[in-house]
Every structure is written in C-alpha cells, then in structure tokens.
Amino acid sequence: MKRTIILPLAIIALLAATACQPNGGEAGSNGTADTAKRTQATTSKAASPTPIPKKTPTAIPFTLPSLRGETQESAVDLLRDHHLRLGLITNRPAYKGISLPSGGNFGNWVICSTEPTQGTWITNSTEIYLYLAKTASACVRPTPKPTPKKTYTPPAPTKKPDPNGPRTCSSDGSQTGYACTSTGKVVVEGEYCAKADRGRMLKASNGRMATCEDYNGWRWNA
C-alpha cells in the first residue's frame, strides 16, 4: 500500500519541475550558438594580420662619374641603384640633325656628354641632361675646315706730283719728270685711264712704269 502512494508523488514532482522551466532546452541551445559565433569572430580578427606599409627607399646622393661612351640605359641604372627619381633624366640629341627614337627605346644609344658634367654632386632634385648619339663614332664629329678668307692687298699709296717739279710729257714716259696722259694729265698709278691710253705704258708720278689696263676697270697699274 505504501509503494502505490510514493510512485505517483515522484511522477508529479518531476512534471512540476519540468513545467517551471518552459523552453529550457531551446534557451540552452541558443546560448551555445551565440557563444560559438563570438568565438569565431574573435578568431577571425586574430587571424587577419595588419598590413605593414611599404617603406620608400632612401635616396642616396652621389658624385656623377664620367658617362661619356656609356649607354643611355647605364645612366638609368645608375639612378635606380641610388634610389633617385628616373624623371631627373632628359634625353637630347648630341648634334643637330640627330633624331631621337620614338617611344624612348634607346637600346644601345651612346652618351656623348652630360649636363651637369663629371664630378657634380647629384641629389633627388638635380636635373641631368644626356646628349646622345646612335654610335660612339657619331659623338666625334670632324671639325670643318675654315674657309680661307680672301686677303685684299691695297695698292701702294701714290705720291702726289710735286707742283714745283718738272712736268715734261713724252709718249713713252722715259724722259725726266712725269709722263702725261692723252688728256694732258700726269699719270697717277691706280687712277682711271682714258680709252685713248689703253695699252700704253708710261712713267707714273711715283717713278714706276704704269700700263693702262683693265684691272677692276681701266686703270694705270704698275
């Protein structure tokens, strides 16, 4: 009789305890899911490393060496090795009449000279001009020979006849004194002669024998 009474009481107590916790199983399940999500988010943040910014190489100034005979690419490599801006280089033809290649494809073009010159301190703000030619031999241009200038030798100054001296005129000018022209004037070297005197040789006022000939016009020339 006692066993029959105890069993129903135990069942009633179990049902009462279950009734006091409605949806107890679901609450426990949701709590576990939330905890798992938070753990996963924390783990994801820890797994993503913070990107490290790249450091810009420090420019290294240097003394410009002699680049004559070197290729254009060697100058570019020189700046690159010292971490200087490649935009510092400006390419120019070494001489007039040389056309630089399009697209900046210089290949083995040779440096004839630079500006600034060898020994200049190069920094990240120094402009460098490369004067280029296609071959090394093109850097050496033959110096053109100067055109010889024509020299003009002025005629010797003529002495004016002495107004007090003799004025004997003769056909050949062999007599003492001054020879006279066909117009009755004294022969003066370098002066124009008359048509009638062409080919005549007479003694001029300077004592030399002068001929009336065509030399820059018909003149008395010794």
PDB file of C-alpha atoms in Angstrom:
ATOM      1  CA  MET A   1       0.000   0.000   0.000  1.00  0.00           C
ATOM      2  CA  LYS A   2       2.868   2.422   0.737  1.00  0.00           C
ATOM      3  CA  ARG A   3       4.623   1.752  -2.664  1.00  0.00           C
ATOM      4  CA  THR A   4       1.446   2.719  -4.557  1.00  0.00           C
ATOM      5  CA  ILE A   5       1.338   6.142  -2.894  1.00  0.00           C
ATOM      6  CA  ILE A   6       5.081   7.015  -3.332  1.00  0.00           C
ATOM      7  CA  LEU A   7       5.298   6.393  -7.120  1.00  0.00           C
ATOM      8  CA  PRO A   8       2.596   8.876  -8.155  1.00  0.00           C
ATOM      9  CA  LEU A   9       4.177  11.547  -5.939  1.00  0.00           C
ATOM     10  CA  ALA A  10       7.550  11.175  -7.655  1.00  0.00           C
ATOM     11  CA  ILE A  11       5.974  11.485 -11.086  1.00  0.00           C
ATOM     12  CA  ILE A  12       4.056  14.613 -10.006  1.00  0.00           C
ATOM     13  CA  ALA A  13       7.293  16.216  -8.701  1.00  0.00           C
ATOM     14  CA  LEU A  14       9.090  15.565 -11.993  1.00  0.00           C
ATOM     15  CA  LEU A  15       6.308  17.085 -14.072  1.00  0.00           C
ATOM     16  CA  ALA A  16       6.185  20.141 -11.805  1.00  0.00           C
ATOM     17  CA  ALA A  17       9.915  20.727 -12.228  1.00  0.00           C
ATOM     18  CA  THR A  18       9.638  20.493 -15.985  1.00  0.00           C
ATOM     19  CA  ALA A  19       6.736  22.913 -16.035  1.00  0.00           C
ATOM     20  CA  CYS A  20       8.724  25.511 -14.116  1.00  0.00           C
ATOM     21  CA  GLN A  21      11.329  25.701 -16.926  1.00  0.00           C
ATOM     22  CA  PRO A  22       9.439  26.347 -20.214  1.00  0.00           C
ATOM     23  CA  ASN A  23      11.596  26.110 -23.407  1.00  0.00           C
ATOM     24  CA  GLY A  24      14.582  25.314 -21.221  1.00  0.00           C
ATOM     25  CA  GLY A  25      16.231  23.169 -23.896  1.00  0.00           C
ATOM     26  CA  GLU A  26      15.943  25.886 -26.592  1.00  0.00           C
ATOM     27  CA  ALA A  27      17.397  28.560 -24.313  1.00  0.00           C
ATOM     28  CA  GLY A  28      20.439  26.429 -23.660  1.00  0.00           C
ATOM     29  CA  SER A  29      20.869  25.765 -27.397  1.00  0.00           C
ATOM     30  CA  ASN A  30      20.684  29.465 -28.347  1.00  0.00           C
ATOM     31  CA  GLY A  31      23.228  30.404 -25.695  1.00  0.00           C
ATOM     32  CA  THR A  32      25.702  27.876 -27.023  1.00  0.00           C
ATOM     33  CA  ALA A  33      25.250  29.126 -30.604  1.00  0.00           C
ATOM     34  CA  ASP A  34      25.872  32.763 -29.586  1.00  0.00           C
ATOM     35  CA  THR A  35      28.994  31.809 -27.708  1.00  0.00           C
ATOM     36  CA  ALA A  36      30.280  29.899 -30.754  1.00  0.00           C
ATOM     37  CA  LYS A  37      29.688  32.918 -33.044  1.00  0.00           C
ATOM     38  CA  ARG A  38      31.542  35.274 -30.730  1.00  0.00           C
ATOM     39  CA  THR A  39      34.451  32.853 -30.512  1.00  0.00           C
ATOM     40  CA  GLN A  40      34.572  32.514 -34.318  1.00  0.00           C
ATOM     41  CA  ALA A  41      34.555  36.329 -34.821  1.00  0.00           C
ATOM     42  CA  THR A  42      37.372  36.776 -32.299  1.00  0.00           C
ATOM     43  CA  THR A  43      39.367  34.055 -34.023  1.00  0.00           C
ATOM     44  CA  SER A  44      38.818  35.660 -37.488  1.00  0.00           C
ATOM     45  CA  LYS A  45      40.046  39.029 -36.260  1.00  0.00           C
ATOM     46  CA  ALA A  46      43.118  37.461 -34.747  1.00  0.00           C
ATOM     47  CA  ALA A  47      43.853  35.530 -37.965  1.00  0.00           C
ATOM     48  CA  SER A  48      43.852  38.677 -40.216  1.00  0.00           C
ATOM     49  CA  PRO A  49      47.272  40.395 -39.796  1.00  0.00           C
ATOM     50  CA  THR A  50      47.505  44.180 -40.046  1.00  0.00           C
ATOM     51  CA  PRO A  51      49.136  45.149 -43.408  1.00  0.00           C
ATOM     52  CA  ILE A  52      52.589  46.672 -42.948  1.00  0.00           C
ATOM     53  CA  PRO A  53      53.125  49.825 -45.098  1.00  0.00           C
ATOM     54  CA  LYS A  54      55.976  49.591 -47.594  1.00  0.00           C
ATOM     55  CA  LYS A  55      58.970  51.763 -46.856  1.00  0.00           C
ATOM     56  CA  THR A  56      60.160  54.102 -49.625  1.00  0.00           C
ATOM     57  CA  PRO A  57      63.895  53.562 -50.213  1.00  0.00           C
ATOM     58  CA  THR A  58      66.007  56.475 -49.082  1.00  0.00           C
ATOM     59  CA  ALA A  59      67.652  58.414 -51.923  1.00  0.00           C
ATOM     60  CA  ILE A  60      71.444  58.157 -51.920  1.00  0.00           C
ATOM     61  CA  PRO A  61      73.178  61.234 -53.403  1.00  0.00           C
ATOM     62  CA  PHE A  62      76.402  60.565 -55.304  1.00  0.00           C
ATOM     63  CA  THR A  63      79.111  62.204 -57.391  1.00  0.00           C
ATOM     64  CA  LEU A  64      78.405  61.931 -61.108  1.00  0.00           C
ATOM     65  CA  PRO A  65      81.070  59.830 -62.854  1.00  0.00           C
ATOM     66  CA  SER A  66      82.084  60.232 -66.483  1.00  0.00           C
ATOM     67  CA  LEU A  67      79.301  58.736 -68.620  1.00  0.00           C
ATOM     68  CA  ARG A  68      80.881  59.509 -71.991  1.00  0.00           C
ATOM     69  CA  GLY A  69      80.753  56.384 -74.152  1.00  0.00           C
ATOM     70  CA  GLU A  70      78.281  54.645 -71.811  1.00  0.00           C
ATOM     71  CA  THR A  71      74.798  53.635 -72.953  1.00  0.00           C
ATOM     72  CA  GLN A  72      71.686  55.572 -72.062  1.00  0.00           C
ATOM     73  CA  GLU A  73      70.446  52.582 -70.079  1.00  0.00           C
ATOM     74  CA  SER A  74      73.546  52.671 -67.864  1.00  0.00           C
ATOM     75  CA  ALA A  75      72.609  56.178 -66.713  1.00  0.00           C
ATOM     76  CA  VAL A  76      69.094  54.984 -65.883  1.00  0.00           C
ATOM     77  CA  ASP A  77      70.515  52.030 -63.917  1.00  0.00           C
ATOM     78  CA  LEU A  78      72.824  54.398 -62.035  1.00  0.00           C
ATOM     79  CA  LEU A  79      69.908  56.478 -60.784  1.00  0.00           C
ATOM     80  CA  ARG A  80      67.931  53.356 -59.976  1.00  0.00           C
ATOM     81  CA  ASP A  81      70.791  51.932 -57.899  1.00  0.00           C
ATOM     82  CA  HIS A  82      70.886  55.150 -55.861  1.00  0.00           C
ATOM     83  CA  HIS A  83      67.069  55.231 -55.486  1.00  0.00           C
ATOM     84  CA  LEU A  84      66.807  58.562 -57.298  1.00  0.00           C
ATOM     85  CA  ARG A  85      63.889  59.576 -59.495  1.00  0.00           C
ATOM     86  CA  LEU A  86      64.277  58.444 -63.105  1.00  0.00           C
ATOM     87  CA  GLY A  87      62.357  61.564 -64.120  1.00  0.00           C
ATOM     88  CA  LEU A  88      65.537  63.545 -63.446  1.00  0.00           C
ATOM     89  CA  ILE A  89      66.901  62.399 -66.839  1.00  0.00           C
ATOM     90  CA  THR A  90      66.188  64.377 -70.007  1.00  0.00           C
ATOM     91  CA  ASN A  91      67.436  62.901 -73.294  1.00  0.00           C
ATOM     92  CA  ARG A  92      68.658  65.248 -76.017  1.00  0.00           C
ATOM     93  CA  PRO A  93      70.374  64.772 -79.399  1.00  0.00           C
ATOM     94  CA  ALA A  94      74.114  65.356 -79.281  1.00  0.00           C
ATOM     95  CA  TYR A  95      74.114  67.366 -82.530  1.00  0.00           C
ATOM     96  CA  LYS A  96      71.696  68.970 -84.915  1.00  0.00           C
ATOM     97  CA  GLY A  97      70.274  66.560 -87.431  1.00  0.00           C
ATOM     98  CA  ILE A  98      70.074  63.630 -84.971  1.00  0.00           C
ATOM     99  CA  SER A  99      66.527  62.376 -84.319  1.00  0.00           C
ATOM    100  CA  LEU A 100      65.933  60.547 -81.054  1.00  0.00           C
ATOM    101  CA  PRO A 101      63.988  57.261 -81.298  1.00  0.00           C
ATOM    102  CA  SER A 102      60.255  57.422 -80.634  1.00  0.00           C
ATOM    103  CA  GLY A 103      58.850  55.737 -77.547  1.00  0.00           C
ATOM    104  CA  GLY A 104      62.054  56.182 -75.562  1.00  0.00           C
ATOM    105  CA  ASN A 105      63.521  52.923 -76.894  1.00  0.00           C
ATOM    106  CA  PHE A 106      67.182  53.966 -76.850  1.00  0.00           C
ATOM    107  CA  GLY A 107      68.701  50.488 -76.843  1.00  0.00           C
ATOM    108  CA  ASN A 108      72.468  50.997 -77.104  1.00  0.00           C
ATOM    109  CA  TRP A 109      72.442  54.727 -77.845  1.00  0.00           C
ATOM    110  CA  VAL A 110      75.660  56.252 -76.530  1.00  0.00           C
ATOM    111  CA  ILE A 111      76.132  59.218 -74.215  1.00  0.00           C
ATOM    112  CA  CYS A 112      78.374  61.839 -75.830  1.00  0.00           C
ATOM    113  CA  SER A 113      78.252  64.308 -72.949  1.00  0.00           C
ATOM    114  CA  THR A 114      76.209  65.215 -69.880  1.00  0.00           C
ATOM    115  CA  GLU A 115      74.958  68.320 -68.194  1.00  0.00           C
ATOM    116  CA  PRO A 116      75.990  68.777 -65.415  1.00  0.00           C
ATOM    117  CA  THR A 117      79.484  67.456 -66.058  1.00  0.00           C
ATOM    118  CA  GLN A 118      81.549  64.802 -64.331  1.00  0.00           C
ATOM    119  CA  GLY A 119      82.180  65.406 -60.617  1.00  0.00           C
ATOM    120  CA  THR A 120      78.844  67.149 -59.915  1.00  0.00           C
ATOM    121  CA  TRP A 121      77.017  66.182 -56.707  1.00  0.00           C
ATOM    122  CA  ILE A 122      73.720  64.535 -57.730  1.00  0.00           C
ATOM    123  CA  THR A 123      70.659  64.635 -55.463  1.00  0.00           C
ATOM    124  CA  ASN A 124      66.999  63.812 -55.932  1.00  0.00           C
ATOM    125  CA  SER A 125      66.380  67.301 -57.329  1.00  0.00           C
ATOM    126  CA  THR A 126      69.281  67.532 -59.818  1.00  0.00           C
ATOM    127  CA  GLU A 127      68.231  67.643 -63.470  1.00  0.00           C
ATOM    128  CA  ILE A 128      70.510  65.549 -65.711  1.00  0.00           C
ATOM    129  CA  TYR A 129      70.670  66.098 -69.483  1.00  0.00           C
ATOM    130  CA  LEU A 130      72.079  63.290 -71.605  1.00  0.00           C
ATOM    131  CA  TYR A 131      73.318  64.226 -75.087  1.00  0.00           C
ATOM    132  CA  LEU A 132      73.015  61.065 -77.170  1.00  0.00           C
ATOM    133  CA  ALA A 133      74.147  59.652 -80.489  1.00  0.00           C
ATOM    134  CA  LYS A 134      73.404  56.288 -82.083  1.00  0.00           C
ATOM    135  CA  THR A 135      77.035  55.151 -82.064  1.00  0.00           C
ATOM    136  CA  ALA A 136      80.212  56.154 -80.262  1.00  0.00           C
ATOM    137  CA  SER A 137      81.806  57.224 -83.530  1.00  0.00           C
ATOM    138  CA  ALA A 138      78.955  59.652 -84.100  1.00  0.00           C
ATOM    139  CA  CYS A 139      79.996  61.501 -80.943  1.00  0.00           C
ATOM    140  CA  VAL A 140      83.209  62.608 -82.664  1.00  0.00           C
ATOM    141  CA  ARG A 141      82.347  64.971 -85.462  1.00  0.00           C
ATOM    142  CA  PRO A 142      85.138  66.172 -87.749  1.00  0.00           C
ATOM    143  CA  THR A 143      85.889  69.826 -87.285  1.00  0.00           C
ATOM    144  CA  PRO A 144      85.054  71.589 -90.529  1.00  0.00           C
ATOM    145  CA  LYS A 145      87.973  73.341 -92.111  1.00  0.00           C
ATOM    146  CA  PRO A 146      87.531  77.077 -92.060  1.00  0.00           C
ATOM    147  CA  THR A 147      87.035  78.699 -95.427  1.00  0.00           C
ATOM    148  CA  PRO A 148      90.142  80.733 -96.175  1.00  0.00           C
ATOM    149  CA  LYS A 149      89.412  84.387 -96.295  1.00  0.00           C
ATOM    150  CA  LYS A 150      90.488  86.312 -99.325  1.00  0.00           C
ATOM    151  CA  THR A 151      93.016  88.912 -98.438  1.00  0.00           C
ATOM    152  CA  TYR A 152      92.962  92.207-100.212  1.00  0.00           C
ATOM    153  CA  THR A 153      96.236  93.994-100.612  1.00  0.00           C
ATOM    154  CA  PRO A 154      95.604  97.662-101.104  1.00  0.00           C
ATOM    155  CA  PRO A 155      97.741  99.334-103.745  1.00  0.00           C
ATOM    156  CA  ALA A 156     100.718 101.285-102.565  1.00  0.00           C
ATOM    157  CA  PRO A 157      99.838 104.869-101.854  1.00  0.00           C
ATOM    158  CA  THR A 158     100.761 107.132-104.738  1.00  0.00           C
ATOM    159  CA  LYS A 159     102.712 110.226-104.240  1.00  0.00           C
ATOM    160  CA  LYS A 160     101.176 113.377-105.427  1.00  0.00           C
ATOM    161  CA  PRO A 161     103.260 115.092-108.067  1.00  0.00           C
ATOM    162  CA  ASP A 162     105.434 117.887-106.844  1.00  0.00           C
ATOM    163  CA  PRO A 163     103.858 121.075-108.181  1.00  0.00           C
ATOM    164  CA  ASN A 164     107.305 122.631-108.321  1.00  0.00           C
ATOM    165  CA  GLY A 165     108.885 119.679-110.162  1.00  0.00           C
ATOM    166  CA  PRO A 166     109.309 119.260-113.902  1.00  0.00           C
ATOM    167  CA  ARG A 167     106.214 118.285-115.904  1.00  0.00           C
ATOM    168  CA  THR A 168     107.828 117.086-119.131  1.00  0.00           C
ATOM    169  CA  CYS A 169     105.385 114.859-121.014  1.00  0.00           C
ATOM    170  CA  SER A 170     106.583 112.291-123.541  1.00  0.00           C
ATOM    171  CA  SER A 171     104.996 109.439-125.424  1.00  0.00           C
ATOM    172  CA  ASP A 172     106.833 106.708-123.522  1.00  0.00           C
ATOM    173  CA  GLY A 173     107.474 108.445-120.213  1.00  0.00           C
ATOM    174  CA  SER A 174     111.209 107.836-120.428  1.00  0.00           C
ATOM    175  CA  GLN A 175     112.133 111.484-120.005  1.00  0.00           C
ATOM    176  CA  THR A 176     112.796 113.086-116.674  1.00  0.00           C
ATOM    177  CA  GLY A 177     109.622 114.256-114.992  1.00  0.00           C
ATOM    178  CA  TYR A 178     106.087 112.953-115.158  1.00  0.00           C
ATOM    179  CA  ALA A 179     104.551 111.338-118.184  1.00  0.00           C
ATOM    180  CA  CYS A 180     101.360 112.824-119.480  1.00  0.00           C
ATOM    181  CA  THR A 181      98.170 111.031-120.464  1.00  0.00           C
ATOM    182  CA  SER A 182      96.309 111.579-123.716  1.00  0.00           C
ATOM    183  CA  THR A 183      94.317 114.187-121.894  1.00  0.00           C
ATOM    184  CA  GLY A 184      97.462 116.056-120.833  1.00  0.00           C
ATOM    185  CA  LYS A 185      97.371 114.966-117.192  1.00  0.00           C
ATOM    186  CA  VAL A 186     100.060 113.359-115.086  1.00  0.00           C
ATOM    187  CA  VAL A 187      99.931 109.531-114.912  1.00  0.00           C
ATOM    188  CA  VAL A 188      98.947 108.508-111.386  1.00  0.00           C
ATOM    189  CA  GLU A 189      99.066 104.804-110.562  1.00  0.00           C
ATOM    190  CA  GLY A 190      95.664 103.381-109.669  1.00  0.00           C
ATOM    191  CA  GLU A 191      93.644 106.125-111.317  1.00  0.00           C
ATOM    192  CA  TYR A 192      91.302 105.517-114.255  1.00  0.00           C
ATOM    193  CA  CYS A 193      92.848 105.918-117.691  1.00  0.00           C
ATOM    194  CA  ALA A 194      91.240 107.241-120.854  1.00  0.00           C
ATOM    195  CA  LYS A 195      90.199 104.992-123.728  1.00  0.00           C
ATOM    196  CA  ALA A 196      92.926 106.500-125.908  1.00  0.00           C
ATOM    197  CA  ASP A 197      95.579 105.417-123.379  1.00  0.00           C
ATOM    198  CA  ARG A 198      94.571 101.749-123.222  1.00  0.00           C
ATOM    199  CA  GLY A 199      97.633  99.550-123.605  1.00  0.00           C
ATOM    200  CA  ARG A 200     100.101 102.439-123.194  1.00  0.00           C
ATOM    201  CA  MET A 201     102.944 102.169-120.660  1.00  0.00           C
ATOM    202  CA  LEU A 202     104.060 105.495-119.187  1.00  0.00           C
ATOM    203  CA  LYS A 203     106.055 106.685-116.231  1.00  0.00           C
ATOM    204  CA  ALA A 204     103.765 107.434-113.331  1.00  0.00           C
ATOM    205  CA  SER A 205     104.136 110.106-110.699  1.00  0.00           C
ATOM    206  CA  ASN A 206     105.683 107.606-108.255  1.00  0.00           C
ATOM    207  CA  GLY A 207     108.510 106.874-110.694  1.00  0.00           C
ATOM    208  CA  ARG A 208     107.275 103.424-111.727  1.00  0.00           C
ATOM    209  CA  MET A 209     106.193 102.387-115.205  1.00  0.00           C
ATOM    210  CA  ALA A 210     102.412 102.053-115.331  1.00  0.00           C
ATOM    211  CA  THR A 211     100.218 100.452-118.004  1.00  0.00           C
ATOM    212  CA  CYS A 212      96.651 101.422-118.805  1.00  0.00           C
ATOM    213  CA  GLU A 213      94.925  98.020-118.445  1.00  0.00           C
ATOM    214  CA  ASP A 214      91.596  96.528-117.430  1.00  0.00           C
ATOM    215  CA  TYR A 215      92.038  95.695-113.747  1.00  0.00           C
ATOM    216  CA  ASN A 216      88.856  96.353-111.826  1.00  0.00           C
ATOM    217  CA  GLY A 217      88.155  98.870-114.515  1.00  0.00           C
ATOM    218  CA  TRP A 218      90.677 100.503-116.862  1.00  0.00           C
ATOM    219  CA  ARG A 219      93.362 101.881-114.600  1.00  0.00           C
ATOM    220  CA  TRP A 220      97.059 102.785-114.572  1.00  0.00           C
ATOM    221  CA  ASN A 221      98.734  99.753-112.981  1.00  0.00           C
ATOM    222  CA  ALA A 222     102.430  99.226-112.374  1.00  0.00           C
TER     223      ALA A 222
END
